[in-house]
CSV table of C-alpha atoms in Angstrom, one decimal:
chain,number,residue,atom,x,y,z
A,133,MET,CA,68.7,9.1,-15.5
A,134,ALA,CA,66.8,7.8,-12.4
A,135,VAL,CA,64.6,10.3,-10.6
A,136,THR,CA,65.9,11.0,-7.1
A,137,LEU,CA,64.2,12.1,-3.9
A,138,ALA,CA,66.0,15.4,-4.3
A,139,ASP,CA,64.3,15.9,-7.7
A,140,VAL,CA,60.9,15.3,-6.1
A,141,ALA,CA,61.6,17.8,-3.3
A,142,LEU,CA,62.8,20.4,-5.8
A,143,ARG,CA,59.7,20.0,-8.0
A,144,ALA,CA,57.4,20.1,-4.9
A,145,GLY,CA,59.2,23.1,-3.4
A,146,VAL,CA,59.9,21.4,-0.1
A,147,SER,CA,62.9,20.1,1.7
A,148,ILE,CA,64.3,16.6,1.1
A,149,THR,CA,63.3,15.7,4.7
A,150,THR,CA,59.7,16.7,4.1
A,151,ALA,CA,59.6,14.8,0.8
A,152,SER,CA,61.0,11.7,2.5
A,153,ARG,CA,58.4,11.9,5.3
A,154,VAL,CA,55.6,12.1,2.8
A,155,LEU,CA,56.7,9.2,0.6
A,156,ALA,CA,57.6,7.0,3.6
A,157,ARG,CA,54.3,7.9,5.4
A,158,SER,CA,56.4,8.1,8.5
A,159,ARG,CA,55.2,11.5,9.9
A,160,THR,CA,52.3,13.8,9.4
A,161,VAL,CA,53.1,16.9,7.3
A,162,SER,CA,50.8,19.7,6.2
A,163,PRO,CA,48.1,18.7,3.6
A,164,GLY,CA,49.6,21.2,1.1
A,165,ALA,CA,53.1,19.7,1.4
A,166,GLN,CA,51.8,16.2,1.1
A,167,ALA,CA,49.7,17.0,-2.0
A,168,ALA,CA,52.7,18.8,-3.6
A,169,VAL,CA,55.1,15.9,-3.0
A,170,GLU,CA,52.7,13.2,-4.2
A,171,ARG,CA,51.9,15.3,-7.3
A,172,ALA,CA,55.6,15.8,-8.0
A,173,ALA,CA,56.4,12.1,-7.5
A,174,THR,CA,53.7,11.1,-9.9
A,175,GLU,CA,54.7,13.7,-12.5
A,176,LEU,CA,58.4,12.6,-12.4
A,177,GLY,CA,57.7,8.9,-12.1
A,178,TYR,CA,59.6,8.5,-8.8
A,179,ALA,CA,59.6,4.9,-7.6
A,180,GLY,CA,61.8,5.2,-4.6
A,181,ASN,CA,63.9,2.5,-3.0
A,182,GLY,CA,61.4,-0.2,-2.1
A,183,VAL,CA,64.1,-2.5,-0.6
A,184,ALA,CA,65.5,0.1,1.7
A,185,ARG,CA,62.0,1.1,2.7
A,186,ALA,CA,61.1,-2.5,3.4
A,187,LEU,CA,64.2,-2.9,5.6
A,188,ARG,CA,63.3,0.2,7.6
A,189,ARG,CA,59.7,-0.8,8.1
A,190,GLN,CA,60.4,-4.5,8.5
A,191,ARG,CA,57.6,-5.0,5.9
A,192,THR,CA,57.7,-5.8,2.2
A,193,ASP,CA,54.0,-5.0,1.6
A,194,ALA,CA,53.9,-8.3,-0.3
A,195,VAL,CA,51.8,-11.4,0.3
A,196,GLY,CA,52.7,-14.7,-1.4
A,197,MET,CA,50.0,-17.1,-2.7
A,198,VAL,CA,50.5,-20.8,-3.7
A,199,VAL,CA,47.7,-22.5,-5.5
A,200,PRO,CA,47.5,-26.2,-6.8
A,201,SER,CA,47.0,-25.2,-10.4
A,202,ILE,CA,46.5,-21.9,-12.0
A,203,ARG,CA,45.0,-23.7,-15.0
A,204,ASN,CA,41.9,-24.5,-12.9
A,205,PRO,CA,39.5,-21.6,-13.3
A,206,PHE,CA,38.3,-21.8,-9.7
A,207,PHE,CA,41.8,-21.1,-8.4
A,208,THR,CA,42.1,-18.3,-10.9
A,209,ALA,CA,39.0,-16.8,-9.4
A,210,LEU,CA,40.4,-17.2,-5.9
A,211,VAL,CA,43.6,-15.4,-7.0
A,212,ASP,CA,41.6,-12.6,-8.5
A,213,ALA,CA,39.6,-12.1,-5.3
A,214,VAL,CA,42.7,-12.1,-3.1
A,215,GLU,CA,44.6,-9.7,-5.4
A,216,ARG,CA,41.7,-7.3,-5.5
A,217,THR,CA,41.4,-7.3,-1.7
A,218,LEU,CA,45.1,-6.8,-1.4
A,219,GLN,CA,44.9,-3.8,-3.7
A,220,THR,CA,42.7,-2.0,-1.2
A,221,THR,CA,45.5,-2.1,1.3
A,222,GLY,CA,48.4,-1.1,-1.0
A,223,ARG,CA,50.0,-4.5,-1.1
A,224,VAL,CA,51.1,-6.7,-3.9
A,225,LEU,CA,50.7,-10.4,-4.6
A,226,TYR,CA,53.4,-12.9,-5.5
A,227,LEU,CA,51.6,-15.8,-7.2
A,228,CYS,CA,53.1,-19.3,-7.4
A,229,ASP,CA,51.6,-22.3,-9.3
A,230,ALA,CA,52.3,-25.7,-7.6
A,231,ARG,CA,51.3,-27.6,-10.8
A,232,ASP,CA,49.6,-30.2,-8.5
A,233,ASP,CA,53.0,-31.3,-7.3
A,234,VAL,CA,53.8,-31.2,-3.6
A,235,GLU,CA,57.5,-30.9,-4.2
A,236,VAL,CA,57.0,-27.8,-6.4
A,237,GLU,CA,54.6,-26.5,-3.7
A,238,ALA,CA,57.3,-26.9,-1.0
A,239,ARG,CA,59.9,-25.1,-3.1
A,240,HIS,CA,57.5,-22.2,-3.6
A,241,LEU,CA,56.7,-21.9,0.1
A,242,ARG,CA,60.4,-21.9,1.0
A,243,SER,CA,61.1,-19.3,-1.6
A,244,LEU,CA,58.4,-17.0,-0.3
A,245,VAL,CA,59.6,-17.3,3.2
A,246,ALA,CA,63.2,-16.5,2.0
A,247,ARG,CA,61.9,-13.4,0.2
A,248,GLY,CA,60.5,-12.0,3.4
A,249,VAL,CA,56.8,-11.7,2.4
A,250,ASP,CA,54.5,-10.4,5.0
A,251,GLY,CA,52.2,-13.4,4.8
A,252,ILE,CA,51.4,-16.5,2.8
A,253,VAL,CA,48.1,-17.8,1.4
A,254,VAL,CA,48.2,-21.4,0.4
A,255,SER,CA,45.7,-24.0,-0.9
A,256,PRO,CA,47.6,-27.2,-0.2
A,257,CYS,CA,47.8,-29.7,-3.1
A,258,ALA,CA,47.3,-32.8,-0.9
A,259,ASP,CA,46.6,-33.8,2.7
A,260,ASP,CA,49.5,-35.5,4.5
A,261,ARG,CA,52.0,-34.9,1.7
A,262,SER,CA,51.6,-31.1,1.9
A,263,THR,CA,51.8,-31.0,5.7
A,264,ALA,CA,55.5,-30.7,6.3
A,265,ALA,CA,56.0,-27.7,3.9
A,266,VAL,CA,53.0,-25.9,5.3
A,267,VAL,CA,54.1,-26.4,8.9
A,268,GLU,CA,57.6,-25.2,8.0
A,269,ALA,CA,56.3,-22.0,6.3
A,270,ALA,CA,53.8,-21.3,9.1
A,271,ALA,CA,56.7,-21.4,11.6
A,272,HIS,CA,58.3,-18.4,9.9
A,273,VAL,CA,55.5,-16.3,8.3
A,274,PRO,CA,51.9,-15.6,9.1
A,275,LEU,CA,50.1,-18.2,6.9
A,276,VAL,CA,46.4,-18.8,6.1
A,277,GLN,CA,45.1,-21.8,4.2
A,278,LEU,CA,42.4,-21.1,1.6
A,279,ASP,CA,39.9,-23.6,0.2
A,280,ARG,CA,41.9,-26.6,1.4
A,281,HIS,CA,43.9,-27.3,4.6
A,282,VAL,CA,46.3,-29.9,5.9
A,283,PRO,CA,45.3,-32.2,8.7
A,284,GLU,CA,47.6,-30.6,11.3
A,285,PRO,CA,46.1,-27.5,13.0
A,286,VAL,CA,49.2,-25.4,12.4
A,287,ALA,CA,47.6,-22.5,10.5
A,288,ASP,CA,44.2,-20.8,10.1
A,289,TRP,CA,41.8,-21.9,7.3
A,290,VAL,CA,39.1,-20.2,5.3
A,291,GLY,CA,36.9,-22.1,2.8
A,292,LEU,CA,33.6,-23.4,1.8
A,293,ASP,CA,31.4,-25.5,4.0
A,294,ASP,CA,31.6,-28.5,1.6
A,295,ARG,CA,29.1,-30.6,3.5
A,296,VAL,CA,26.5,-28.0,3.3
A,297,ALA,CA,27.2,-27.6,-0.4
A,298,MET,CA,26.6,-31.3,-0.9
A,299,ASP,CA,23.4,-31.1,1.2
A,300,LEU,CA,22.1,-28.3,-1.1
A,301,VAL,CA,22.9,-30.3,-4.3
A,302,VAL,CA,21.4,-33.6,-3.1
A,303,GLY,CA,18.4,-31.8,-1.6
A,304,ARG,CA,17.7,-30.2,-5.0
A,305,LEU,CA,17.9,-33.7,-6.7
A,306,ALA,CA,15.5,-35.1,-4.1
A,307,GLU,CA,13.0,-32.2,-4.9
A,308,ARG,CA,13.1,-33.3,-8.5
A,309,GLY,CA,12.3,-36.9,-7.5
A,310,VAL,CA,15.7,-38.4,-8.1
A,311,ARG,CA,16.2,-41.7,-6.3
A,312,SER,CA,19.7,-42.7,-7.3
A,313,ALA,CA,23.0,-40.7,-7.8
A,314,GLY,CA,26.6,-41.2,-8.7
A,315,PHE,CA,29.5,-39.1,-7.6
A,316,VAL,CA,32.6,-37.9,-9.6
A,317,THR,CA,35.3,-36.7,-7.4
A,318,ALA,CA,39.1,-36.0,-7.3
A,319,SER,CA,41.5,-38.9,-7.1
A,320,ILE,CA,44.0,-36.8,-5.1
A,321,ALA,CA,43.1,-36.7,-1.5
A,322,ASN,CA,42.7,-33.2,0.0
A,323,SER,CA,40.4,-31.7,2.6
A,324,SER,CA,37.8,-30.4,0.1
A,325,THR,CA,37.4,-33.7,-1.7
A,326,ARG,CA,37.2,-35.6,1.6
A,327,GLU,CA,34.5,-33.3,2.9
A,328,ARG,CA,32.5,-33.3,-0.3
A,329,ALA,CA,32.6,-37.1,-0.5
A,330,ALA,CA,31.4,-37.4,3.1
A,331,GLY,CA,28.8,-34.8,2.6
A,332,PHE,CA,27.5,-36.5,-0.5
A,333,ALA,CA,27.1,-39.9,1.3
A,334,ASP,CA,25.5,-38.3,4.3
A,335,ALA,CA,23.0,-36.3,2.3
A,336,CYS,CA,22.1,-39.2,0.1
A,337,ALA,CA,21.4,-41.3,3.2
A,338,ARG,CA,19.3,-38.6,4.7
A,339,PHE,CA,17.2,-37.9,1.5
A,340,GLY,CA,16.8,-41.5,0.7
A,341,ILE,CA,18.8,-41.4,-2.6
A,342,ARG,CA,20.5,-44.7,-3.5
A,343,THR,CA,24.2,-44.9,-4.2
A,344,ASP,CA,26.5,-47.6,-5.5
A,345,PRO,CA,30.3,-48.1,-5.4
A,346,ARG,CA,30.3,-48.5,-9.2
A,347,TRP,CA,28.9,-45.0,-9.4
A,348,THR,CA,31.7,-43.3,-7.6
A,349,VAL,CA,34.4,-42.3,-10.2
A,350,PRO,CA,37.8,-40.8,-9.2
A,351,ALA,CA,39.2,-38.2,-11.5
A,352,ALA,CA,41.3,-35.1,-11.9
A,353,PHE,CA,39.7,-31.7,-11.8
A,354,THR,CA,39.6,-31.4,-15.6
A,355,ILE,CA,37.0,-31.4,-18.3
A,356,ALA,CA,38.8,-34.3,-20.0
A,357,ASP,CA,38.6,-36.5,-16.9
A,358,GLY,CA,34.9,-35.5,-16.7
A,359,VAL,CA,34.4,-36.8,-20.2
A,360,ASP,CA,36.0,-40.1,-19.3
A,361,ALA,CA,33.8,-40.4,-16.2
A,362,GLY,CA,30.7,-39.6,-18.2
A,363,ALA,CA,31.6,-42.3,-20.7
A,364,ARG,CA,31.7,-44.8,-17.9
A,365,PHE,CA,28.1,-43.9,-16.9
A,366,VAL,CA,27.0,-44.2,-20.5
A,367,GLU,CA,28.5,-47.7,-20.7
A,368,LEU,CA,26.4,-48.8,-17.6
A,369,GLY,CA,23.3,-48.6,-19.7
A,370,THR,CA,20.2,-49.0,-17.7
A,371,ASP,CA,22.3,-49.6,-14.6
A,372,ARG,CA,23.4,-46.0,-14.5
A,373,PRO,CA,22.1,-43.6,-11.8
A,374,ALA,CA,19.4,-41.0,-12.4
A,375,ALA,CA,21.8,-38.2,-11.5
A,376,VAL,CA,25.6,-37.5,-11.4
A,377,VAL,CA,26.9,-35.2,-8.7
A,378,CYS,CA,30.3,-33.7,-9.6
A,379,ALA,CA,32.9,-32.3,-7.2
A,380,ASP,CA,33.5,-29.3,-9.4
A,381,ASP,CA,32.2,-27.6,-12.5
A,382,LEU,CA,35.0,-28.8,-14.8
A,383,LEU,CA,34.1,-32.4,-14.2
A,384,ALA,CA,30.4,-31.6,-14.6
A,385,ILE,CA,31.0,-30.0,-18.0
A,386,GLY,CA,32.9,-33.1,-19.1
A,387,VAL,CA,30.3,-35.5,-17.8
A,388,THR,CA,27.6,-33.5,-19.6
A,389,HIS,CA,29.5,-33.7,-22.8
A,390,ALA,CA,29.9,-37.4,-22.6
A,391,LEU,CA,26.3,-38.1,-21.6
A,392,VAL,CA,25.0,-36.0,-24.5
A,393,ALA,CA,27.4,-37.7,-26.9
A,394,GLY,CA,26.1,-41.0,-25.7
A,395,GLY,CA,22.6,-40.1,-26.7
A,396,LEU,CA,21.2,-39.1,-23.3
A,397,ARG,CA,19.1,-36.1,-22.4
A,398,ILE,CA,20.0,-33.8,-19.5
A,399,PRO,CA,18.2,-33.6,-17.1
A,400,GLU,CA,15.4,-35.9,-18.4
A,401,ASP,CA,17.6,-39.0,-18.6
A,402,VAL,CA,20.4,-38.0,-16.2
A,403,ALA,CA,20.6,-34.9,-14.1
A,404,VAL,CA,24.1,-33.4,-13.6
A,405,THR,CA,25.3,-30.9,-11.0
A,406,GLY,CA,28.6,-29.2,-10.4
A,407,LEU,CA,30.3,-27.1,-7.7
A,408,ASP,CA,32.1,-23.7,-7.9
A,409,ASP,CA,29.8,-21.7,-10.3
A,410,LEU,CA,32.6,-20.9,-12.7
A,411,GLU,CA,32.0,-17.9,-15.0
A,412,PHE,CA,31.1,-20.1,-17.9
A,413,ALA,CA,28.9,-22.6,-16.0
A,414,ARG,CA,25.8,-20.7,-17.2
A,415,TYR,CA,26.8,-20.8,-20.8
A,416,VAL,CA,27.2,-24.6,-21.3
A,417,THR,CA,24.3,-26.6,-22.8
A,418,PRO,CA,22.3,-27.1,-20.7
A,419,PRO,CA,23.3,-24.4,-18.2
A,420,LEU,CA,24.8,-26.0,-15.2
A,421,THR,CA,23.1,-26.3,-11.8
A,422,THR,CA,25.9,-25.8,-9.3
A,423,VAL,CA,27.0,-24.3,-6.0
A,424,ARG,CA,28.5,-20.8,-5.8
A,425,GLN,CA,31.5,-20.2,-3.7
A,426,PRO,CA,31.8,-16.8,-1.9
A,427,THR,CA,35.3,-16.0,-3.2
A,428,THR,CA,35.2,-12.3,-2.3
A,429,ARG,CA,34.2,-13.1,1.3
A,430,MET,CA,36.9,-15.8,1.4
A,431,ALA,CA,39.6,-13.3,0.4
A,432,GLU,CA,38.4,-10.7,2.9
A,433,GLU,CA,38.5,-13.3,5.7
A,434,VAL,CA,42.0,-14.5,4.6
A,435,LEU,CA,43.4,-11.0,4.8
A,436,ARG,CA,41.7,-10.3,8.1
A,437,LEU,CA,43.4,-13.4,9.6
A,438,LEU,CA,46.8,-12.5,8.1
A,439,ASP,CA,46.6,-9.0,9.6
A,440,ARG,CA,45.7,-10.1,13.1
A,441,ALA,CA,48.4,-8.9,15.5
A,442,PRO,CA,50.5,-11.7,16.8
A,443,SER,CA,50.1,-12.5,20.5
A,444,THR,CA,51.4,-15.2,22.9
A,445,ASP,CA,47.8,-16.5,23.5
A,446,ARG,CA,46.9,-16.8,19.8
A,447,THR,CA,46.1,-20.4,18.9
A,448,PRO,CA,46.6,-21.3,15.2
A,449,GLY,CA,44.1,-23.5,13.5
A,450,VAL,CA,41.0,-21.2,13.3
A,451,ARG,CA,38.5,-22.7,10.9
A,452,ILE,CA,36.1,-20.4,9.0
A,453,ALA,CA,33.6,-22.4,6.9
A,454,LEU,CA,31.6,-20.0,4.8
A,455,PRO,CA,28.1,-20.9,3.5
A,456,PRO,CA,27.5,-21.8,-0.1
A,457,ALA,CA,24.6,-20.8,-2.4
A,458,LEU,CA,22.8,-23.2,-4.7
A,459,VAL,CA,22.5,-21.9,-8.2
A,460,VAL,CA,19.6,-23.7,-10.0
A,461,ARG,CA,19.8,-23.9,-13.8
A,462,ALA,CA,18.7,-26.4,-16.4
A,463,SER,CA,20.9,-29.4,-15.8
A,464,ALA,CA,19.2,-30.5,-12.6
C-alpha cells in the first residue's frame, strides 16, 4: 500500500496541513515540526506526488541534456559534471544521446520541451544542420549550449577557448624544436572543430611550424579513426611531419597506436598531442600530452546561465570561453 501524506503526518505527530507545508517547502514551520516530518517521510519512504507538485510550482526540477554521443568519454565527463552540479540544487537530469544524428537530436529536443523540463543543455551535433532544432527548443525553454554551438546567436554558450588550446599545444611543440606538424580533426563540421582547425593554422604560422594539406586528416572522434589517420602518416615515410596534433584524445590514442605499430618512436620520431585530458590519457604508452578542459567550471557556468531570471532586456547569445590548461606528458 502506498504511503500517504496522512501517514506521514500521523507518524510525525502534526497536522496534514503542516506535513504538506514541510514537504512542499511552501511555508516556514517550526524547526521541530520540520525535522519530525522529514524524519517520518524518510522512515516511511514517502515519495509524494511529484506531478501535482510540479503543476503547482510550475517547475519540474528537471533539466534535459542532449549530447552528440555518450560513447565519447569526453561527453560522459561533461554529463557527470552537469549532473553533479544539478544534485547540489535538488534537480535531476534527463539525458539524451543524439548518436551523432541531427534528426535524433531534433526529436530529443522536442521531447524534452514537451515534457516541460525547466531547462535544456545541448551540445549540437553539427553547425547549420542542428540550428533549426536548437532555435525551436530555445523559443520554449531556457537553453544553454555546452562545448559546441550553432551559428545563430539564439542561446547562450559555455565551452573551451579552442584557439587558446591550440596555441598551447603548438607552443609546446615549438619549445621542443618541432618544425612541421600535421592535424587530425573531425570530418563533421561543428563549432569546436572549426575553432581548433583555425587555431592550429594560426598558431603554426605564428610559431614558424610548417604545415601541408596532405597532413590534415579528417576523421570521426574515435580511436579506430585515429588508427587509420596514423597509418596514413606512416605511409608518407620521410615526407611525414615531425608532430601530429589531434583534435581530441581518442584520435591521439589511435594515431599513437598506428605510429608505434609502424615502427616509429614517440616522441623521438613523431610527437603526438591530444585534447580533453580524458581519464585514461595518462595511462597510454607513452602518456599523452594534451589539454585539460575545465568540465566542472563549465557545468557551473551552464547552470548559472540557466537559472538567470528572464527579463525583457536579456539578449541571448552570451559566449563564455573558458581557459584550457596544458598537460605535459611523454608524447610531446
